[in-house]
mmCIF file with all atom_site columns, C-alpha atoms in Angstrom:
data_model
loop_
_atom_site.group_PDB
_atom_site.id
_atom_site.type_symbol
_atom_site.label_atom_id
_atom_site.label_alt_id
_atom_site.label_comp_id
_atom_site.label_asym_id
_atom_site.label_entity_id
_atom_site.label_seq_id
_atom_site.pdbx_PDB_ins_code
_atom_site.Cartn_x
_atom_site.Cartn_y
_atom_site.Cartn_z
_atom_site.occupancy
_atom_site.B_iso_or_equiv
_atom_site.pdbx_formal_charge
_atom_site.auth_seq_id
_atom_site.auth_comp_id
_atom_site.auth_asym_id
_atom_site.auth_atom_id
_atom_site.pdbx_PDB_model_num
ATOM 1   C CA . SER H 1 1   ? 150.065 -36.398 -69.959 1.00 44.00 ? 4   SER H CA 1
ATOM 2   C CA . GLN H 1 2   ? 153.522 -36.080 -71.371 1.00 49.00 ? 5   GLN H CA 1
ATOM 3   C CA . GLN H 1 3   ? 156.264 -34.436 -69.371 1.00 62.00 ? 6   GLN H CA 1
ATOM 4   C CA . GLY H 1 4   ? 158.322 -33.020 -72.220 1.00 68.00 ? 7   GLY H CA 1
ATOM 5   C CA . GLU H 1 5   ? 157.008 -31.143 -75.209 1.00 81.00 ? 8   GLU H CA 1
ATOM 6   C CA . GLU H 1 6   ? 159.237 -29.909 -78.013 1.00 84.00 ? 9   GLU H CA 1
ATOM 7   C CA . ASP H 1 7   ? 158.788 -26.828 -80.104 1.00 87.00 ? 10  ASP H CA 1
ATOM 8   C CA . PRO H 1 8   ? 158.703 -26.428 -83.045 1.00 93.00 ? 11  PRO H CA 1
ATOM 9   C CA . GLN H 1 9   ? 157.280 -29.703 -84.319 1.00 92.00 ? 12  GLN H CA 1
ATOM 10  C CA . ALA H 1 10  ? 159.206 -29.294 -87.574 1.00 95.00 ? 13  ALA H CA 1
ATOM 11  C CA . LEU H 1 11  ? 162.135 -27.157 -88.647 1.00 96.00 ? 14  LEU H CA 1
ATOM 12  C CA . SER H 1 12  ? 163.694 -26.788 -92.086 1.00 97.00 ? 15  SER H CA 1
ATOM 13  C CA . ILE H 1 13  ? 166.994 -24.939 -92.538 1.00 97.00 ? 16  ILE H CA 1
ATOM 14  C CA . GLN H 1 14  ? 169.890 -24.674 -94.942 1.00 97.00 ? 17  GLN H CA 1
ATOM 15  C CA . GLU H 1 15  ? 173.173 -26.404 -94.318 1.00 97.00 ? 18  GLU H CA 1
ATOM 16  C CA . GLY H 1 16  ? 175.456 -24.153 -92.293 1.00 97.00 ? 19  GLY H CA 1
ATOM 17  C CA . GLU H 1 17  ? 172.641 -22.442 -90.389 1.00 97.00 ? 20  GLU H CA 1
ATOM 18  C CA . ASN H 1 18  ? 171.993 -22.949 -86.700 1.00 98.00 ? 21  ASN H CA 1
ATOM 19  C CA . ALA H 1 19  ? 169.017 -24.960 -85.481 1.00 97.00 ? 22  ALA H CA 1
ATOM 20  C CA . THR H 1 20  ? 167.300 -24.282 -82.171 1.00 97.00 ? 23  THR H CA 1
ATOM 21  C CA . MET H 1 21  ? 164.630 -26.472 -80.634 1.00 96.00 ? 24  MET H CA 1
ATOM 22  C CA . ASN H 1 22  ? 162.928 -26.075 -77.303 1.00 96.00 ? 25  ASN H CA 1
ATOM 23  C CA . CYS H 1 23  ? 161.528 -28.392 -74.682 1.00 94.00 ? 26  CYS H CA 1
ATOM 24  C CA . SER H 1 24  ? 159.109 -27.636 -71.864 1.00 92.00 ? 27  SER H CA 1
ATOM 25  C CA . TYR H 1 25  ? 158.376 -29.939 -68.962 1.00 89.00 ? 28  TYR H CA 1
ATOM 26  C CA . LYS H 1 26  ? 155.925 -29.965 -66.084 1.00 86.00 ? 29  LYS H CA 1
ATOM 27  C CA . THR H 1 27  ? 157.448 -31.250 -62.865 1.00 80.00 ? 30  THR H CA 1
ATOM 28  C CA . SER H 1 28  ? 160.749 -31.085 -60.988 1.00 79.00 ? 31  SER H CA 1
ATOM 29  C CA . ILE H 1 29  ? 163.597 -32.975 -62.597 1.00 82.00 ? 32  ILE H CA 1
ATOM 30  C CA . ASN H 1 30  ? 166.994 -34.432 -61.717 1.00 82.00 ? 33  ASN H CA 1
ATOM 31  C CA . ASN H 1 31  ? 168.253 -34.134 -65.243 1.00 88.00 ? 34  ASN H CA 1
ATOM 32  C CA . LEU H 1 32  ? 167.042 -33.581 -68.772 1.00 91.00 ? 35  LEU H CA 1
ATOM 33  C CA . GLN H 1 33  ? 168.332 -35.430 -71.802 1.00 93.00 ? 36  GLN H CA 1
ATOM 34  C CA . TRP H 1 34  ? 168.247 -34.938 -75.536 1.00 95.00 ? 37  TRP H CA 1
ATOM 35  C CA . TYR H 1 35  ? 168.119 -37.781 -78.026 1.00 95.00 ? 38  TYR H CA 1
ATOM 36  C CA . ARG H 1 36  ? 168.300 -37.999 -81.804 1.00 97.00 ? 39  ARG H CA 1
ATOM 37  C CA . GLN H 1 37  ? 166.405 -40.461 -83.977 1.00 95.00 ? 40  GLN H CA 1
ATOM 38  C CA . ASN H 1 38  ? 167.269 -40.987 -87.596 1.00 95.00 ? 41  ASN H CA 1
ATOM 39  C CA . SER H 1 39  ? 164.424 -42.223 -89.764 1.00 91.00 ? 42  SER H CA 1
ATOM 40  C CA . GLY H 1 40  ? 163.650 -45.870 -89.084 1.00 87.00 ? 43  GLY H CA 1
ATOM 41  C CA . ARG H 1 41  ? 166.261 -46.199 -86.345 1.00 91.00 ? 44  ARG H CA 1
ATOM 42  C CA . GLY H 1 42  ? 166.449 -46.274 -82.581 1.00 91.00 ? 45  GLY H CA 1
ATOM 43  C CA . LEU H 1 43  ? 167.168 -43.237 -80.443 1.00 94.00 ? 46  LEU H CA 1
ATOM 44  C CA . VAL H 1 44  ? 170.705 -42.135 -79.735 1.00 95.00 ? 47  VAL H CA 1
ATOM 45  C CA . HIS H 1 45  ? 171.622 -40.225 -76.604 1.00 94.00 ? 48  HIS H CA 1
ATOM 46  C CA . LEU H 1 46  ? 173.135 -36.802 -77.347 1.00 96.00 ? 49  LEU H CA 1
ATOM 47  C CA . ILE H 1 47  ? 173.601 -34.930 -74.117 1.00 95.00 ? 50  ILE H CA 1
ATOM 48  C CA . LEU H 1 48  ? 172.450 -34.819 -70.504 1.00 93.00 ? 51  LEU H CA 1
ATOM 49  C CA . ILE H 1 49  ? 172.152 -31.701 -68.386 1.00 94.00 ? 52  ILE H CA 1
ATOM 50  C CA . ARG H 1 50  ? 171.656 -31.914 -64.639 1.00 91.00 ? 53  ARG H CA 1
ATOM 51  C CA . SER H 1 51  ? 169.165 -29.763 -62.786 1.00 90.00 ? 54  SER H CA 1
ATOM 52  C CA . ASN H 1 52  ? 171.965 -27.730 -61.159 1.00 93.00 ? 55  ASN H CA 1
ATOM 53  C CA . GLU H 1 53  ? 173.554 -26.901 -64.522 1.00 95.00 ? 56  GLU H CA 1
ATOM 54  C CA . ARG H 1 54  ? 172.500 -24.008 -66.730 1.00 97.00 ? 57  ARG H CA 1
ATOM 55  C CA . GLU H 1 55  ? 174.435 -24.734 -69.893 1.00 98.00 ? 58  GLU H CA 1
ATOM 56  C CA . LYS H 1 56  ? 176.379 -27.586 -71.396 1.00 97.00 ? 59  LYS H CA 1
ATOM 57  C CA . HIS H 1 57  ? 178.346 -28.013 -74.597 1.00 97.00 ? 60  HIS H CA 1
ATOM 58  C CA . SER H 1 58  ? 179.285 -31.047 -76.626 1.00 95.00 ? 61  SER H CA 1
ATOM 59  C CA . GLY H 1 59  ? 180.890 -30.440 -79.996 1.00 97.00 ? 62  GLY H CA 1
ATOM 60  C CA . ARG H 1 60  ? 178.363 -28.500 -82.092 1.00 97.00 ? 63  ARG H CA 1
ATOM 61  C CA . LEU H 1 61  ? 175.642 -28.994 -79.489 1.00 98.00 ? 64  LEU H CA 1
ATOM 62  C CA . ARG H 1 62  ? 174.724 -26.482 -76.838 1.00 98.00 ? 65  ARG H CA 1
ATOM 63  C CA . VAL H 1 63  ? 172.032 -27.220 -74.280 1.00 98.00 ? 66  VAL H CA 1
ATOM 64  C CA . THR H 1 64  ? 170.567 -24.753 -71.826 1.00 98.00 ? 67  THR H CA 1
ATOM 65  C CA . LEU H 1 65  ? 168.280 -25.414 -68.903 1.00 96.00 ? 68  LEU H CA 1
ATOM 66  C CA . ASP H 1 66  ? 166.049 -22.942 -67.097 1.00 95.00 ? 69  ASP H CA 1
ATOM 67  C CA . THR H 1 67  ? 164.475 -24.714 -64.138 1.00 93.00 ? 70  THR H CA 1
ATOM 68  C CA . SER H 1 68  ? 162.472 -21.631 -63.157 1.00 93.00 ? 71  SER H CA 1
ATOM 69  C CA . LYS H 1 69  ? 160.706 -21.741 -66.532 1.00 94.00 ? 72  LYS H CA 1
ATOM 70  C CA . LYS H 1 70  ? 160.828 -25.539 -66.745 1.00 92.00 ? 73  LYS H CA 1
ATOM 71  C CA . SER H 1 71  ? 162.354 -25.354 -70.185 1.00 94.00 ? 74  SER H CA 1
ATOM 72  C CA . SER H 1 72  ? 165.432 -26.422 -72.106 1.00 95.00 ? 75  SER H CA 1
ATOM 73  C CA . SER H 1 73  ? 166.807 -25.628 -75.516 1.00 97.00 ? 76  SER H CA 1
ATOM 74  C CA . LEU H 1 74  ? 169.076 -27.524 -77.867 1.00 98.00 ? 77  LEU H CA 1
ATOM 75  C CA . LEU H 1 75  ? 171.177 -25.540 -80.304 1.00 98.00 ? 78  LEU H CA 1
ATOM 76  C CA . ILE H 1 76  ? 172.964 -27.236 -83.189 1.00 98.00 ? 79  ILE H CA 1
ATOM 77  C CA . THR H 1 77  ? 175.507 -24.904 -84.736 1.00 98.00 ? 80  THR H CA 1
ATOM 78  C CA . ALA H 1 78  ? 176.714 -25.017 -88.346 1.00 97.00 ? 81  ALA H CA 1
ATOM 79  C CA . SER H 1 79  ? 174.201 -27.705 -89.241 1.00 97.00 ? 82  SER H CA 1
ATOM 80  C CA . ARG H 1 80  ? 174.941 -30.431 -91.752 1.00 97.00 ? 83  ARG H CA 1
ATOM 81  C CA . ALA H 1 81  ? 172.688 -32.542 -93.941 1.00 97.00 ? 84  ALA H CA 1
ATOM 82  C CA . ALA H 1 82  ? 173.599 -35.478 -91.677 1.00 96.00 ? 85  ALA H CA 1
ATOM 83  C CA . ASP H 1 83  ? 171.880 -33.678 -88.768 1.00 98.00 ? 86  ASP H CA 1
ATOM 84  C CA . THR H 1 84  ? 168.532 -34.351 -90.444 1.00 98.00 ? 87  THR H CA 1
ATOM 85  C CA . ALA H 1 85  ? 166.624 -36.355 -87.827 1.00 97.00 ? 88  ALA H CA 1
ATOM 86  C CA . SER H 1 86  ? 164.018 -36.068 -85.097 1.00 95.00 ? 89  SER H CA 1
ATOM 87  C CA . TYR H 1 87  ? 165.157 -34.703 -81.754 1.00 96.00 ? 90  TYR H CA 1
ATOM 88  C CA . PHE H 1 88  ? 163.515 -35.581 -78.462 1.00 94.00 ? 91  PHE H CA 1
ATOM 89  C CA . CYS H 1 89  ? 163.884 -34.316 -74.936 1.00 93.00 ? 92  CYS H CA 1
ATOM 90  C CA . ALA H 1 90  ? 163.344 -36.747 -72.092 1.00 91.00 ? 93  ALA H CA 1
ATOM 91  C CA . THR H 1 91  ? 163.161 -36.592 -68.348 1.00 87.00 ? 94  THR H CA 1
ATOM 92  C CA . GLY H 1 92  ? 161.727 -38.406 -65.363 1.00 77.00 ? 95  GLY H CA 1
ATOM 93  C CA . VAL H 1 93  ? 162.306 -41.500 -63.283 1.00 72.00 ? 96  VAL H CA 1
ATOM 94  C CA . PRO H 1 94  ? 161.760 -45.129 -64.406 1.00 64.00 ? 97  PRO H CA 1
ATOM 95  C CA . ASP H 1 95  ? 158.024 -45.314 -63.916 1.00 65.00 ? 98  ASP H CA 1
ATOM 96  C CA . LYS H 1 96  ? 157.404 -41.777 -65.113 1.00 70.00 ? 99  LYS H CA 1
ATOM 97  C CA . PHE H 1 97  ? 160.014 -41.403 -67.824 1.00 75.00 ? 100 PHE H CA 1
ATOM 98  C CA . TYR H 1 98  ? 158.662 -39.219 -70.587 1.00 84.00 ? 101 TYR H CA 1
ATOM 99  C CA . PHE H 1 99  ? 159.816 -38.409 -74.075 1.00 88.00 ? 102 PHE H CA 1
ATOM 100 C CA . GLY H 1 100 ? 158.368 -35.448 -75.904 1.00 87.00 ? 103 GLY H CA 1
ATOM 101 C CA . SER H 1 101 ? 156.780 -35.783 -79.317 1.00 88.00 ? 104 SER H CA 1
ATOM 102 C CA . GLY H 1 102 ? 159.937 -34.472 -80.965 1.00 92.00 ? 105 GLY H CA 1
ATOM 103 C CA . THR H 1 103 ? 161.160 -31.827 -83.373 1.00 95.00 ? 106 THR H CA 1
ATOM 104 C CA . LYS H 1 104 ? 161.698 -33.025 -86.919 1.00 95.00 ? 107 LYS H CA 1
ATOM 105 C CA . LEU H 1 105 ? 164.745 -31.237 -88.318 1.00 97.00 ? 108 LEU H CA 1
ATOM 106 C CA . ASN H 1 106 ? 165.426 -31.144 -92.043 1.00 97.00 ? 109 ASN H CA 1
ATOM 107 C CA . VAL H 1 107 ? 168.783 -29.701 -93.102 1.00 97.00 ? 110 VAL H CA 1
ATOM 108 C CA . LYS H 1 108 ? 168.858 -28.940 -96.808 1.00 97.00 ? 111 LYS H CA 1
ATOM 109 C CA . PRO H 1 109 ? 172.204 -29.271 -98.584 1.00 92.00 ? 112 PRO H CA 1
ATOM 110 C CA . ASN Z 2 1   ? 179.939 -55.047 -78.325 1.00 77.00 ? 18  ASN Z CA 1
ATOM 111 C CA . ALA Z 2 2   ? 176.593 -55.470 -80.077 1.00 84.00 ? 19  ALA Z CA 1
ATOM 112 C CA . GLY Z 2 3   ? 174.876 -53.064 -77.656 1.00 94.00 ? 20  GLY Z CA 1
ATOM 113 C CA . VAL Z 2 4   ? 171.118 -53.580 -77.579 1.00 97.00 ? 21  VAL Z CA 1
ATOM 114 C CA . THR Z 2 5   ? 169.612 -55.986 -80.082 1.00 97.00 ? 22  THR Z CA 1
ATOM 115 C CA . GLN Z 2 6   ? 165.971 -56.774 -80.799 1.00 97.00 ? 23  GLN Z CA 1
ATOM 116 C CA . THR Z 2 7   ? 164.315 -59.678 -82.547 1.00 97.00 ? 24  THR Z CA 1
ATOM 117 C CA . PRO Z 2 8   ? 162.380 -59.817 -84.743 1.00 97.00 ? 25  PRO Z CA 1
ATOM 118 C CA . LYS Z 2 9   ? 162.760 -56.640 -86.800 1.00 96.00 ? 26  LYS Z CA 1
ATOM 119 C CA . PHE Z 2 10  ? 159.339 -56.923 -88.428 1.00 96.00 ? 27  PHE Z CA 1
ATOM 120 C CA . ARG Z 2 11  ? 156.229 -58.933 -87.667 1.00 96.00 ? 28  ARG Z CA 1
ATOM 121 C CA . VAL Z 2 12  ? 152.638 -59.082 -88.875 1.00 97.00 ? 29  VAL Z CA 1
ATOM 122 C CA . LEU Z 2 13  ? 150.056 -60.624 -86.567 1.00 97.00 ? 30  LEU Z CA 1
ATOM 123 C CA . LYS Z 2 14  ? 146.363 -61.306 -86.860 1.00 97.00 ? 31  LYS Z CA 1
ATOM 124 C CA . THR Z 2 15  ? 144.064 -60.041 -84.130 1.00 98.00 ? 32  THR Z CA 1
ATOM 125 C CA . GLY Z 2 16  ? 144.098 -62.449 -81.196 1.00 97.00 ? 33  GLY Z CA 1
ATOM 126 C CA . GLN Z 2 17  ? 147.471 -64.004 -81.948 1.00 97.00 ? 34  GLN Z CA 1
ATOM 127 C CA . SER Z 2 18  ? 150.292 -63.905 -79.433 1.00 96.00 ? 35  SER Z CA 1
ATOM 128 C CA . MET Z 2 19  ? 153.976 -63.204 -79.769 1.00 96.00 ? 36  MET Z CA 1
ATOM 129 C CA . THR Z 2 20  ? 157.100 -62.410 -77.789 1.00 97.00 ? 37  THR Z CA 1
ATOM 130 C CA . LEU Z 2 21  ? 159.636 -59.728 -78.591 1.00 98.00 ? 38  LEU Z CA 1
ATOM 131 C CA . LEU Z 2 22  ? 163.166 -60.362 -77.389 1.00 97.00 ? 39  LEU Z CA 1
ATOM 132 C CA . CYS Z 2 23  ? 165.615 -57.708 -76.255 1.00 98.00 ? 40  CYS Z CA 1
ATOM 133 C CA . ALA Z 2 24  ? 169.211 -58.492 -75.398 1.00 98.00 ? 41  ALA Z CA 1
ATOM 134 C CA . GLN Z 2 25  ? 172.028 -56.260 -74.145 1.00 98.00 ? 42  GLN Z CA 1
ATOM 135 C CA . ASP Z 2 26  ? 175.678 -57.064 -73.622 1.00 96.00 ? 43  ASP Z CA 1
ATOM 136 C CA . MET Z 2 27  ? 176.646 -54.002 -71.572 1.00 95.00 ? 44  MET Z CA 1
ATOM 137 C CA . ASN Z 2 28  ? 175.811 -55.513 -68.161 1.00 94.00 ? 45  ASN Z CA 1
ATOM 138 C CA . HIS Z 2 29  ? 173.167 -52.846 -67.611 1.00 94.00 ? 46  HIS Z CA 1
ATOM 139 C CA . GLU Z 2 30  ? 170.834 -53.132 -64.652 1.00 93.00 ? 47  GLU Z CA 1
ATOM 140 C CA . TYR Z 2 31  ? 167.871 -51.237 -66.091 1.00 92.00 ? 48  TYR Z CA 1
ATOM 141 C CA . MET Z 2 32  ? 165.918 -52.268 -69.169 1.00 94.00 ? 49  MET Z CA 1
ATOM 142 C CA . TYR Z 2 33  ? 162.854 -50.714 -70.773 1.00 94.00 ? 50  TYR Z CA 1
ATOM 143 C CA . TRP Z 2 34  ? 160.211 -51.375 -73.395 1.00 97.00 ? 51  TRP Z CA 1
ATOM 144 C CA . TYR Z 2 35  ? 158.658 -48.445 -75.274 1.00 96.00 ? 52  TYR Z CA 1
ATOM 145 C CA . ARG Z 2 36  ? 156.219 -48.074 -78.094 1.00 96.00 ? 53  ARG Z CA 1
ATOM 146 C CA . GLN Z 2 37  ? 156.347 -45.278 -80.649 1.00 95.00 ? 54  GLN Z CA 1
ATOM 147 C CA . ASP Z 2 38  ? 153.335 -44.309 -82.704 1.00 92.00 ? 55  ASP Z CA 1
ATOM 148 C CA . PRO Z 2 39  ? 153.456 -42.039 -85.772 1.00 84.00 ? 56  PRO Z CA 1
ATOM 149 C CA . GLY Z 2 40  ? 154.322 -38.448 -84.944 1.00 75.00 ? 57  GLY Z CA 1
ATOM 150 C CA . MET Z 2 41  ? 154.640 -39.183 -81.262 1.00 76.00 ? 58  MET Z CA 1
ATOM 151 C CA . GLY Z 2 42  ? 157.357 -39.649 -78.752 1.00 82.00 ? 59  GLY Z CA 1
ATOM 152 C CA . LEU Z 2 43  ? 158.039 -42.871 -76.951 1.00 90.00 ? 60  LEU Z CA 1
ATOM 153 C CA . ARG Z 2 44  ? 155.717 -44.186 -74.272 1.00 92.00 ? 61  ARG Z CA 1
ATOM 154 C CA . LEU Z 2 45  ? 157.003 -46.489 -71.581 1.00 92.00 ? 62  LEU Z CA 1
ATOM 155 C CA . ILE Z 2 46  ? 155.255 -49.872 -71.448 1.00 95.00 ? 63  ILE Z CA 1
ATOM 156 C CA . HIS Z 2 47  ? 157.197 -51.786 -68.763 1.00 95.00 ? 64  HIS Z CA 1
ATOM 157 C CA . TYR Z 2 48  ? 160.625 -51.586 -67.256 1.00 93.00 ? 65  TYR Z CA 1
ATOM 158 C CA . SER Z 2 49  ? 162.965 -53.603 -65.081 1.00 94.00 ? 66  SER Z CA 1
ATOM 159 C CA . VAL Z 2 50  ? 165.456 -52.432 -62.481 1.00 91.00 ? 67  VAL Z CA 1
ATOM 160 C CA . GLY Z 2 51  ? 167.275 -55.756 -62.298 1.00 92.00 ? 68  GLY Z CA 1
ATOM 161 C CA . GLU Z 2 52  ? 167.155 -59.475 -62.946 1.00 95.00 ? 69  GLU Z CA 1
ATOM 162 C CA . GLY Z 2 53  ? 163.900 -60.981 -61.757 1.00 95.00 ? 70  GLY Z CA 1
ATOM 163 C CA . THR Z 2 54  ? 162.115 -57.629 -61.364 1.00 95.00 ? 71  THR Z CA 1
ATOM 164 C CA . THR Z 2 55  ? 159.562 -55.869 -63.569 1.00 96.00 ? 72  THR Z CA 1
ATOM 165 C CA . ALA Z 2 56  ? 157.291 -52.857 -63.182 1.00 94.00 ? 73  ALA Z CA 1
ATOM 166 C CA . LYS Z 2 57  ? 154.539 -51.113 -65.112 1.00 94.00 ? 74  LYS Z CA 1
ATOM 167 C CA . GLY Z 2 58  ? 155.126 -47.962 -67.086 1.00 91.00 ? 75  GLY Z CA 1
ATOM 168 C CA . GLU Z 2 59  ? 152.720 -45.522 -68.649 1.00 89.00 ? 76  GLU Z CA 1
ATOM 169 C CA . VAL Z 2 60  ? 150.873 -47.894 -71.031 1.00 93.00 ? 77  VAL Z CA 1
ATOM 170 C CA . PRO Z 2 61  ? 151.181 -51.483 -69.660 1.00 96.00 ? 78  PRO Z CA 1
ATOM 171 C CA . ASP Z 2 62  ? 147.743 -52.870 -70.555 1.00 96.00 ? 79  ASP Z CA 1
ATOM 172 C CA . GLY Z 2 63  ? 147.807 -55.761 -73.012 1.00 96.00 ? 80  GLY Z CA 1
ATOM 173 C CA . TYR Z 2 64  ? 151.510 -56.499 -72.445 1.00 98.00 ? 81  TYR Z CA 1
ATOM 174 C CA . ASN Z 2 65  ? 153.510 -58.702 -70.114 1.00 97.00 ? 82  ASN Z CA 1
ATOM 175 C CA . VAL Z 2 66  ? 157.250 -58.818 -69.527 1.00 98.00 ? 83  VAL Z CA 1
ATOM 176 C CA . SER Z 2 67  ? 159.864 -61.039 -67.974 1.00 98.00 ? 84  SER Z CA 1
ATOM 177 C CA . ARG Z 2 68  ? 163.499 -60.557 -66.954 1.00 97.00 ? 85  ARG Z CA 1
ATOM 178 C CA . LEU Z 2 69  ? 164.780 -64.010 -66.096 1.00 95.00 ? 86  LEU Z CA 1
ATOM 179 C CA . LYS Z 2 70  ? 168.329 -63.153 -67.088 1.00 96.00 ? 87  LYS Z CA 1
ATOM 180 C CA . LYS Z 2 71  ? 170.049 -59.815 -66.612 1.00 96.00 ? 88  LYS Z CA 1
ATOM 181 C CA . GLN Z 2 72  ? 170.884 -59.481 -70.293 1.00 97.00 ? 89  GLN Z CA 1
ATOM 182 C CA . ASN Z 2 73  ? 167.414 -60.293 -71.642 1.00 98.00 ? 90  ASN Z CA 1
ATOM 183 C CA . PHE Z 2 74  ? 164.061 -58.522 -71.398 1.00 98.00 ? 91  PHE Z CA 1
ATOM 184 C CA . LEU Z 2 75  ? 161.052 -60.111 -73.074 1.00 98.00 ? 92  LEU Z CA 1
ATOM 185 C CA . LEU Z 2 76  ? 157.851 -58.340 -74.073 1.00 98.00 ? 93  LEU Z CA 1
ATOM 186 C CA . GLY Z 2 77  ? 154.785 -60.494 -74.638 1.00 98.00 ? 94  GLY Z CA 1
ATOM 187 C CA . LEU Z 2 78  ? 151.488 -59.777 -76.326 1.00 96.00 ? 95  LEU Z CA 1
ATOM 188 C CA . GLU Z 2 79  ? 148.983 -62.432 -75.236 1.00 92.00 ? 96  GLU Z CA 1
ATOM 189 C CA . SER Z 2 80  ? 146.150 -61.454 -77.571 1.00 96.00 ? 97  SER Z CA 1
ATOM 190 C CA . ALA Z 2 81  ? 147.201 -58.881 -80.133 1.00 96.00 ? 98  ALA Z CA 1
ATOM 191 C CA . ALA Z 2 82  ? 144.864 -56.010 -81.049 1.00 97.00 ? 99  ALA Z CA 1
ATOM 192 C CA . PRO Z 2 83  ? 145.088 -53.519 -83.950 1.00 97.00 ? 100 PRO Z CA 1
ATOM 193 C CA . SER Z 2 84  ? 145.732 -50.770 -81.372 1.00 96.00 ? 101 SER Z CA 1
ATOM 194 C CA . GLN Z 2 85  ? 149.052 -52.470 -80.651 1.00 97.00 ? 102 GLN Z CA 1
ATOM 195 C CA . THR Z 2 86  ? 150.293 -51.758 -84.160 1.00 97.00 ? 103 THR Z CA 1
ATOM 196 C CA . SER Z 2 87  ? 153.404 -49.730 -83.436 1.00 97.00 ? 104 SER Z CA 1
ATOM 197 C CA . VAL Z 2 88  ? 157.167 -49.667 -83.430 1.00 97.00 ? 105 VAL Z CA 1
ATOM 198 C CA . TYR Z 2 89  ? 158.582 -51.174 -80.256 1.00 98.00 ? 106 TYR Z CA 1
ATOM 199 C CA . PHE Z 2 90  ? 161.913 -50.091 -78.831 1.00 97.00 ? 107 PHE Z CA 1
ATOM 200 C CA . CYS Z 2 91  ? 163.937 -51.704 -76.116 1.00 97.00 ? 108 CYS Z CA 1
ATOM 201 C CA . ALA Z 2 92  ? 166.496 -49.720 -74.143 1.00 94.00 ? 109 ALA Z CA 1
ATOM 202 C CA . SER Z 2 93  ? 168.910 -50.297 -71.303 1.00 94.00 ? 110 SER Z CA 1
ATOM 203 C CA . SER Z 2 94  ? 170.797 -48.073 -68.887 1.00 91.00 ? 111 SER Z CA 1
ATOM 204 C CA . PRO Z 2 95  ? 173.572 -48.696 -66.365 1.00 87.00 ? 112 PRO Z CA 1
ATOM 205 C CA . THR Z 2 96  ? 171.799 -46.925 -63.521 1.00 76.00 ? 113 THR Z CA 1
ATOM 206 C CA . GLY Z 2 97  ? 168.339 -45.599 -62.878 1.00 62.00 ? 114 GLY Z CA 1
ATOM 207 C CA . GLU Z 2 98  ? 169.398 -42.249 -61.494 1.00 65.00 ? 115 GLU Z CA 1
ATOM 208 C CA . ILE Z 2 99  ? 171.212 -41.007 -64.576 1.00 64.00 ? 116 ILE Z CA 1
ATOM 209 C CA . HIS Z 2 100 ? 168.852 -42.607 -67.081 1.00 67.00 ? 117 HIS Z CA 1
ATOM 210 C CA . GLU Z 2 101 ? 171.110 -42.294 -70.101 1.00 84.00 ? 118 GLU Z CA 1
ATOM 211 C CA . GLN Z 2 102 ? 169.515 -44.958 -72.227 1.00 90.00 ? 119 GLN Z CA 1
ATOM 212 C CA . TYR Z 2 103 ? 170.883 -47.092 -75.052 1.00 93.00 ? 120 TYR Z CA 1
ATOM 213 C CA . PHE Z 2 104 ? 168.317 -48.114 -77.620 1.00 95.00 ? 121 PHE Z CA 1
ATOM 214 C CA . GLY Z 2 105 ? 167.837 -51.078 -79.867 1.00 96.00 ? 122 GLY Z CA 1
ATOM 215 C CA . PRO Z 2 106 ? 166.907 -50.687 -83.554 1.00 95.00 ? 123 PRO Z CA 1
ATOM 216 C CA . GLY Z 2 107 ? 163.212 -51.355 -83.012 1.00 96.00 ? 124 GLY Z CA 1
ATOM 217 C CA . THR Z 2 108 ? 160.593 -53.927 -84.005 1.00 97.00 ? 125 THR Z CA 1
ATOM 218 C CA . ARG Z 2 109 ? 157.856 -52.871 -86.405 1.00 97.00 ? 126 ARG Z CA 1
ATOM 219 C CA . LEU Z 2 110 ? 154.664 -54.735 -85.491 1.00 97.00 ? 127 LEU Z CA 1
ATOM 220 C CA . THR Z 2 111 ? 151.471 -54.664 -87.524 1.00 97.00 ? 128 THR Z CA 1
ATOM 221 C CA . VAL Z 2 112 ? 148.292 -56.243 -86.189 1.00 97.00 ? 129 VAL Z CA 1
ATOM 222 C CA . THR Z 2 113 ? 145.572 -56.809 -88.786 1.00 97.00 ? 130 THR Z CA 1
#
C-alpha cells in the first residue's frame, strides 16, 4: 500500500488565491518531500522537511509537518497560472520509497 | 549539465518483444532509480541502485531487470513485454540515500500492444 496520500485529488482556484494540499502517511519518516510535475514532464523537487521540523518556507511555498498526525500540508500563496501542475508528497527509504497519487492543481488566469 | 536524460522518449512494442531503456546522469550521483507512472497514480519504484555494480528490487520489480555497470548509467530491461507494462517510465538519481532528494529525467512513454 502507498505511504503517502494527497488530498484533495483535484483543486481549481483563481490566480492570486492560495492553494493548500495535504498529505498523509503511515509509518515513521526521516523526512518528507514535495514534488511538482507539469503535464508530460518529469517530477521536480520543491521542498524537503525533516522529521524534527514543523514548518519550512521557500519563496511562495510553505510546508508544515505534524508527525503526531502523520500528515503534511503544502501551501502555495498568491498562485499563478504557471503553478498549474500535479503535486506529490514522497517519503521513505530506497526500497520503500513511496509517492502519493498526487493533487492536480489548476490555476485559472 | 544535462542532469538526467532518458532514451528513448517514446516506444511501441508488441507483446513478447524486449527492449532496454537507458538512463544517464552527469551529476556523479550514487543512487539511481526506475519508476513507472500509470494514469492518475503516483510513481511506483521498480528497481534502484545504491552504487556502481549494485541493484535492488523496489515495489513492483516483476517483469523487469536492471544493470548499473557504470556509475552514470542505469539500464532498465523488459525481457518479454506485456500490455500491463504500458506506462510512463521515469529515471531519477540522488546524491545520497538518506536525504533522497531526487532528480528526474523527462520520462519514456512505452506502449505495449
